[in-house]
Coordinates of C-alpha atoms and ligand atoms in Angstrom, one line a residue:
X1 CA 7.0 8.1 20.6
X2 CA 5.9 6.9 17.2
X3 CA 4.2 9.2 14.7
X4 CA 2.0 7.4 12.2
X5 CA 1.4 9.2 8.9
X6 CA -1.4 8.0 6.6
X7 CA -3.2 7.1 9.7
X8 CA -6.7 7.4 8.0
X9 CA -5.6 5.2 5.1
X10 CA -5.4 1.4 4.5
X11 CA -2.0 0.5 5.9
X12 CA -1.6 3.4 8.4
X13 CA -5.1 2.8 9.8
X14 CA -4.3 -0.8 10.5
X15 CA -0.9 0.1 12.0
X16 CA -2.7 2.4 14.4
X17 CA -5.1 -0.4 15.3
X18 CA -2.3 -2.9 15.9
X19 CA -0.2 -0.4 18.0
X20 CA -3.3 0.4 20.1
X21 CA -4.0 -3.3 20.6
X22 CA -0.5 -3.9 21.8
X23 CA -0.7 -0.9 24.2
X24 CA 2.1 0.9 22.4
X25 CA 2.2 4.7 22.7
X26 CA 1.8 6.5 19.3
X27 CA 0.5 9.6 17.8
X28 CA -1.5 9.8 14.5
X29 CA -1.0 12.6 12.1
X30 CA -4.0 13.7 9.9
X31 CA -4.6 16.8 7.9
X32 CA -8.2 17.7 8.9
X33 CA -9.6 18.7 12.2
X34 CA -12.5 16.3 12.0
X35 CA -10.1 13.4 11.6
X36 CA -8.2 14.6 14.7
X37 CA -11.4 14.8 16.6
X38 CA -12.3 11.2 15.6
X39 CA -8.9 9.9 17.0
X40 CA -9.4 11.9 20.2
X41 CA -13.0 10.5 20.5
X42 CA -11.6 7.0 20.4
X43 CA -9.0 7.8 23.1
X44 CA -6.1 8.2 20.7
X45 CA -3.4 10.9 20.5
X46 CA -3.4 12.8 17.2
X47 CA -1.9 15.9 15.7
X48 CA -2.7 18.1 12.7
X49 CA -0.2 18.0 9.8
X50 CA -0.5 18.4 6.1
X51 CA 2.2 17.1 3.8
X52 CA 1.2 19.7 1.2
X53 CA 2.0 22.4 3.8
X54 CA 5.5 21.4 5.1
X55 CA 5.5 24.3 7.6
X56 CA 2.8 22.3 9.6
X57 CA 5.2 19.3 10.0
X58 CA 7.7 20.8 12.4
X59 CA 5.1 20.9 15.2
X60 CA 3.7 17.5 14.3
X61 CA 7.1 15.9 14.6
X62 CA 8.2 17.5 17.9
X63 CA 9.2 14.8 20.5
X64 CA 9.0 11.9 17.9
X65 CA 11.5 9.1 17.9
X66 CA 10.2 6.9 15.1
X67 CA 8.1 7.9 12.1
X68 CA 5.9 5.6 10.0
X69 CA 5.8 7.1 6.5
X70 CA 3.2 6.2 3.9
X71 CA 1.4 8.4 1.4
X72 CA -1.0 7.7 -1.5
X73 CA 0.4 7.3 -5.0
X74 CA -0.1 10.7 -6.6
X75 CA 2.0 13.2 -8.6
X76 CA 2.6 15.0 -5.3
X77 CA 4.1 11.9 -3.6
X78 CA 7.8 12.8 -4.0
X79 CA 7.2 16.3 -2.7
X80 CA 5.1 15.1 0.2
X81 CA 7.5 12.3 1.4
X82 CA 10.7 14.3 1.0
X83 CA 9.0 17.1 3.0
X84 CA 8.3 14.6 5.7
X85 CA 11.8 13.2 5.7
X86 CA 13.3 16.7 5.8
X87 CA 11.0 17.8 8.7
X88 CA 11.9 14.6 10.5
X89 CA 15.6 15.4 10.2
X90 CA 15.0 18.9 11.5
X91 CA 13.0 17.5 14.5
X92 CA 15.7 14.9 15.4
X93 CA 13.6 11.8 14.6
X94 CA 15.7 8.7 15.0
X95 CA 14.3 6.3 12.5
X96 CA 11.8 6.3 9.6
X97 CA 9.9 3.1 8.6
X98 CA 8.7 3.7 5.1
X99 CA 6.3 2.0 2.7
X100 CA 7.9 1.7 -0.7
X101 CA 7.2 -0.8 -3.5
X102 CA 8.8 -4.1 -4.6
X103 CA 9.2 -2.8 -8.2
X104 CA 10.7 0.6 -7.3
X105 CA 13.4 1.7 -9.7
X106 CA 14.6 5.1 -10.8
X107 CA 14.3 4.1 -14.5
X108 CA 10.8 2.6 -14.2
X109 CA 8.1 3.9 -16.6
X110 CA 5.6 3.3 -13.7
X111 CA 5.3 6.7 -12.1
X112 CA 4.9 5.5 -8.5
X113 CA 7.7 2.9 -8.8
X114 CA 10.0 5.7 -9.9
X115 CA 8.8 8.0 -7.2
X116 CA 9.4 5.4 -4.5
X117 CA 12.9 4.8 -5.7
X118 CA 13.7 8.5 -5.6
X119 CA 12.2 8.9 -2.2
X120 CA 14.1 5.8 -0.9
X121 CA 17.4 7.3 -2.1
X122 CA 16.5 10.6 -0.4
X123 CA 15.7 8.8 2.8
X124 CA 19.0 6.7 2.7
X125 CA 21.0 9.9 2.2
X126 CA 19.2 11.8 5.0
X127 CA 21.4 10.5 7.8
X128 CA 18.3 9.3 9.7
X129 CA 18.1 5.5 10.4
X130 CA 15.6 3.8 8.1
X131 CA 13.7 0.6 7.5
X132 CA 12.1 0.3 4.0
X133 CA 9.2 -2.1 3.4
X134 CA 8.8 -3.1 -0.2
X135 CA 5.4 -4.8 -0.8
X136 CA 4.2 -6.3 -4.0
X137 CA 0.7 -5.5 -5.3
X138 CA -2.1 -5.4 -2.7
X139 CA -4.8 -8.1 -2.6
X140 CA -7.0 -5.1 -1.6
X141 CA -6.7 -3.9 -5.2
X142 CA -9.2 -6.6 -6.1
X143 CA -11.8 -4.5 -4.2
X144 CA -11.7 -2.1 -7.2
X145 CA -13.3 -4.8 -9.2
X146 CA -16.4 -5.7 -7.1
X147 CA -18.8 -4.4 -9.7
X148 CA -17.4 -6.2 -12.8
X149 CA -16.8 -9.3 -10.7
X150 CA -20.5 -9.2 -9.8
X151 CA -21.3 -9.3 -13.5
X152 CA -18.9 -12.3 -14.0
X153 CA -15.8 -10.5 -15.3
X154 CA -12.4 -9.7 -14.0
X155 CA -11.1 -7.1 -16.6
X156 CA -7.3 -6.4 -16.7
X157 CA -4.4 -6.1 -19.0
X158 CA -2.0 -8.6 -17.3
X159 CA -1.8 -11.3 -20.0
X160 CA -0.6 -14.5 -18.3
X161 CA 1.6 -12.6 -15.9
X162 CA 1.4 -13.5 -12.2
X163 CA 1.8 -11.5 -9.0
X164 CA 2.8 -12.5 -5.5
X165 CA -0.2 -10.5 -4.1
X166 CA 0.1 -9.4 -0.5
X167 CA -2.6 -8.5 2.0
X168 CA -2.2 -4.9 3.4
X169 CA -3.0 -6.3 6.9
X170 CA 0.2 -8.3 6.7
X171 CA 2.2 -5.2 5.6
X172 CA 0.8 -3.3 8.6
X173 CA 1.7 -6.3 10.9
X174 CA 5.3 -6.0 9.7
X175 CA 5.3 -2.2 10.1
X176 CA 3.9 -2.4 13.7
X177 CA 6.6 -5.0 14.5
X178 CA 9.6 -3.2 13.1
X179 CA 8.3 0.2 14.5
X180 CA 8.5 -1.3 18.0
X181 CA 11.7 -3.5 17.7
X182 CA 15.4 -2.7 17.5
X183 CA 17.5 -4.4 14.9
X184 CA 15.8 -3.2 11.7
X185 CA 18.0 -0.2 11.0
X186 CA 19.2 0.1 7.4
X187 CA 17.1 -2.9 6.4
X188 CA 15.0 -3.4 3.3
X189 CA 12.3 -6.0 3.4
X190 CA 10.4 -7.4 0.3
X191 CA 6.9 -8.3 1.4
X192 CA 4.8 -10.8 -0.5
X193 CA 1.9 -13.1 0.0
X194 CA 2.6 -16.9 0.2
X195 CA 1.8 -17.6 -3.5
X196 CA 2.1 -16.3 -7.0
X197 CA -0.9 -16.5 -9.3
X198 CA -2.2 -15.1 -12.6
X199 CA -5.5 -13.5 -13.3
X200 CA -7.1 -16.7 -14.6
X201 CA -6.3 -18.3 -11.2
X202 CA -7.6 -15.2 -9.4
X203 CA -10.9 -15.5 -11.4
X204 CA -11.2 -19.2 -10.4
X205 CA -10.9 -18.3 -6.7
X206 CA -13.3 -15.4 -7.2
X207 CA -15.8 -17.8 -8.7
X208 CA -15.4 -20.1 -5.7
X209 CA -16.0 -17.4 -3.1
X210 CA -18.9 -15.7 -4.9
X211 CA -20.5 -18.9 -6.0
X212 CA -20.9 -17.7 -9.6
X213 CA -18.7 -18.0 -12.7
X214 CA -16.1 -15.2 -12.9
X215 CA -14.0 -15.0 -16.1
X216 CA -10.7 -13.1 -16.6
X217 CA -10.9 -10.8 -19.6
X218 CA -7.5 -9.7 -20.9
X219 CA -8.5 -6.4 -22.4
X220 CA -6.7 -4.4 -25.1
X221 CA -4.8 -1.7 -23.3
X222 CA -6.8 1.3 -24.9
X223 CA -10.0 -0.3 -23.7
X224 CA -8.7 -0.8 -20.2
X225 CA -7.4 2.8 -20.1
X226 CA -10.8 4.2 -21.3
X227 CA -12.6 2.2 -18.7
X228 CA -10.3 3.6 -16.0
X229 CA -10.8 7.1 -17.3
X230 CA -14.6 6.7 -17.5
X231 CA -14.8 5.3 -13.9
X232 CA -12.9 8.3 -12.4
X233 CA -9.2 7.6 -12.6
X234 CA -7.0 10.5 -13.4
X235 CA -5.0 10.4 -16.7
X236 CA -1.8 9.9 -14.6
X237 CA -3.3 7.0 -12.6
X238 CA -4.8 5.3 -15.7
X239 CA -1.6 5.5 -17.7
X240 CA 0.4 4.2 -14.7
X241 CA -1.9 1.3 -14.1
X242 CA -1.8 0.3 -17.8
X243 CA 2.0 0.3 -17.7
X244 CA 2.0 -1.5 -14.4
X245 CA -0.1 -4.4 -15.6
X246 CA 0.5 -4.5 -19.3
X247 CA 4.3 -4.2 -19.0
X248 CA 5.4 -5.2 -15.5
X249 CA 2.9 -7.9 -14.7
X250 CA 2.3 -9.3 -18.2
X251 CA 6.1 -9.2 -18.7
X252 CA 6.6 -11.5 -15.7
X253 CA 8.6 -8.9 -13.8
X254 CA 7.0 -9.3 -10.4
X255 CA 9.1 -11.0 -7.6
X256 CA 8.5 -14.5 -6.4
X257 CA 7.2 -15.0 -2.8
X258 CA 9.5 -14.2 0.0
X259 CA 9.4 -15.5 3.6
X260 CA 9.9 -12.0 5.2
X261 CA 6.4 -11.6 6.7
X262 CA 6.6 -14.9 8.6
X263 CA 10.3 -14.4 9.6
X264 CA 9.6 -10.9 10.9
X265 CA 6.2 -11.5 12.7
X266 CA 6.2 -15.2 13.4
X267 CA 3.0 -15.6 11.5
X268 CA 2.6 -16.6 7.8
X269 CA 1.0 -14.1 5.4
X270 CA -2.6 -14.5 4.4
X271 CA -3.3 -16.3 1.2
X272 CA -5.7 -15.1 -1.5
X273 CA -8.5 -17.6 -0.5
X274 CA -8.4 -16.2 3.1
X275 CA -8.5 -12.6 1.8
X276 CA -11.5 -13.4 -0.4
X277 CA -13.3 -15.1 2.5
X278 CA -12.8 -12.1 4.7
X279 CA -14.1 -9.8 1.9
X280 CA -16.8 -12.1 0.5
X281 CA -19.6 -9.6 1.4
X282 CA -18.0 -6.9 -0.7
X283 CA -18.1 -9.1 -3.8
X284 CA -21.4 -10.7 -3.1
X285 CA -23.3 -7.6 -2.0
X286 CA -22.1 -5.8 -5.1
X287 CA -23.7 -8.7 -7.1
X288 CA -27.0 -8.1 -5.2
Ligands
NAP301 N1 -1.7 -0.6 -4.3 C1 -0.7 -1.4 -4.4 O1 -0.8 -2.5 -4.9 C2 0.7 -1.0 -3.9 C3 1.7 -1.9 -3.9 C4 3.0 -1.5 -3.4 C5 3.1 -0.3 -2.8 N2 2.0 0.6 -2.7 C6 2.2 1.9 -2.0 O2 1.4 1.9 -0.8 C7 1.1 3.3 -0.6 C8 -0.4 3.4 -0.3 O3 -0.7 2.8 0.9 P1 -2.3 2.8 1.4 O4 -3.1 2.1 0.4 O5 -2.3 2.4 2.8 O6 -2.6 4.4 1.2 P2 -4.0 5.1 1.4 O7 -5.0 4.2 1.9 O8 -4.3 5.8 0.0 O9 -3.7 6.3 2.4 C9 -3.1 7.5 2.1 C10 -3.0 8.3 3.4 O10 -2.2 9.5 3.1 C11 -3.0 10.6 3.7 N3 -2.7 11.8 3.0 C12 -3.0 12.1 1.7 N4 -2.6 13.4 1.5 C13 -2.1 13.9 2.6 C14 -1.6 15.1 3.0 N5 -1.5 16.2 2.1 N6 -1.1 15.3 4.3 C15 -1.2 14.3 5.2 N7 -1.7 13.1 4.9 C16 -2.2 12.9 3.6 C17 -4.4 10.2 3.5 O11 -5.2 11.0 4.4 P3 -6.7 11.5 4.0 O12 -7.6 10.5 4.7 O13 -6.8 12.8 4.6 O14 -6.8 11.5 2.5 C18 -4.4 8.7 4.0 O15 -4.3 8.6 5.4 C19 1.6 4.1 -1.7 O16 2.8 4.7 -1.4 C20 1.7 3.1 -2.8 O17 2.7 3.4 -3.8 C21 0.8 0.3 -3.2

């Protein structure tokens, strides 16, 4: 039995959809009763569990062979994921498939990159079998920018830096594959899209899909940070995003494309043009 954490989120939700489509038995974990009721209503198996209340995890992990571990990037992430790993160990889970990040590093100034590195080390030292997926930045992050894009601007602090953006649906495809196959123990896979491009090229493609001119604006970092704060990002998130884009991306530290998605699933990853076509309404409706 597979237990999917983050089952109401972007990657975890898609993993559930793919496992269901393939007829694979799995259980979703969620922290609210109404979420559990929704899974049950759709014919799914689901169990209550809250990563902020580790005592709830023992029951949630009973009878589980393989755990899919993903949480949101927050200051609680290390505590949440180590609690899940420790509970899995106690419950006798055989393998954990974990979402990490391609830039994870214990010395990173990017908070979630450092968190992932520390959690990955905890997982590797746990004695449980593991498969670690290290995606680059998500194409879905562009959906944060639907409103400025509608006004003709793509505001960031990435300089001329490029990213090998990956579609979260491809990450989920890899996760669903390795969750259900042998041969991925103690493996780390770097997951990217098929191409690397900078924000000027992203703006050109956004212009093509929306049918109106979109211009990349490389903002001064204090302005970008202020916009993030004014539009609801926490100080922790705003500072992290500034470092991520102004240092990591602008400094050309992102990885080049890998072939792992096609090698593992038999299908190439989606390109940015395909992602934009699939989400055209989100950008165009925002303009309307
Ligand atoms: N964005 C990027 O470009 C990027 C790049 C590389 C790696 N990553 C990594 O990808 C991960 C995020 O993936 P995602 O976008 O699929 O995540 P997401 O959509 O934010 O989903 C997070 C999930 O965690 C659940 N959750 C939150 N708090 C919980 C708790 N206390 N107990 C149980 N469940 C809880 C949420 O449930 P609720 O619905 O109840 O909130 C939700 O299902 C992060 O680890 C991030 O560092 C991101």
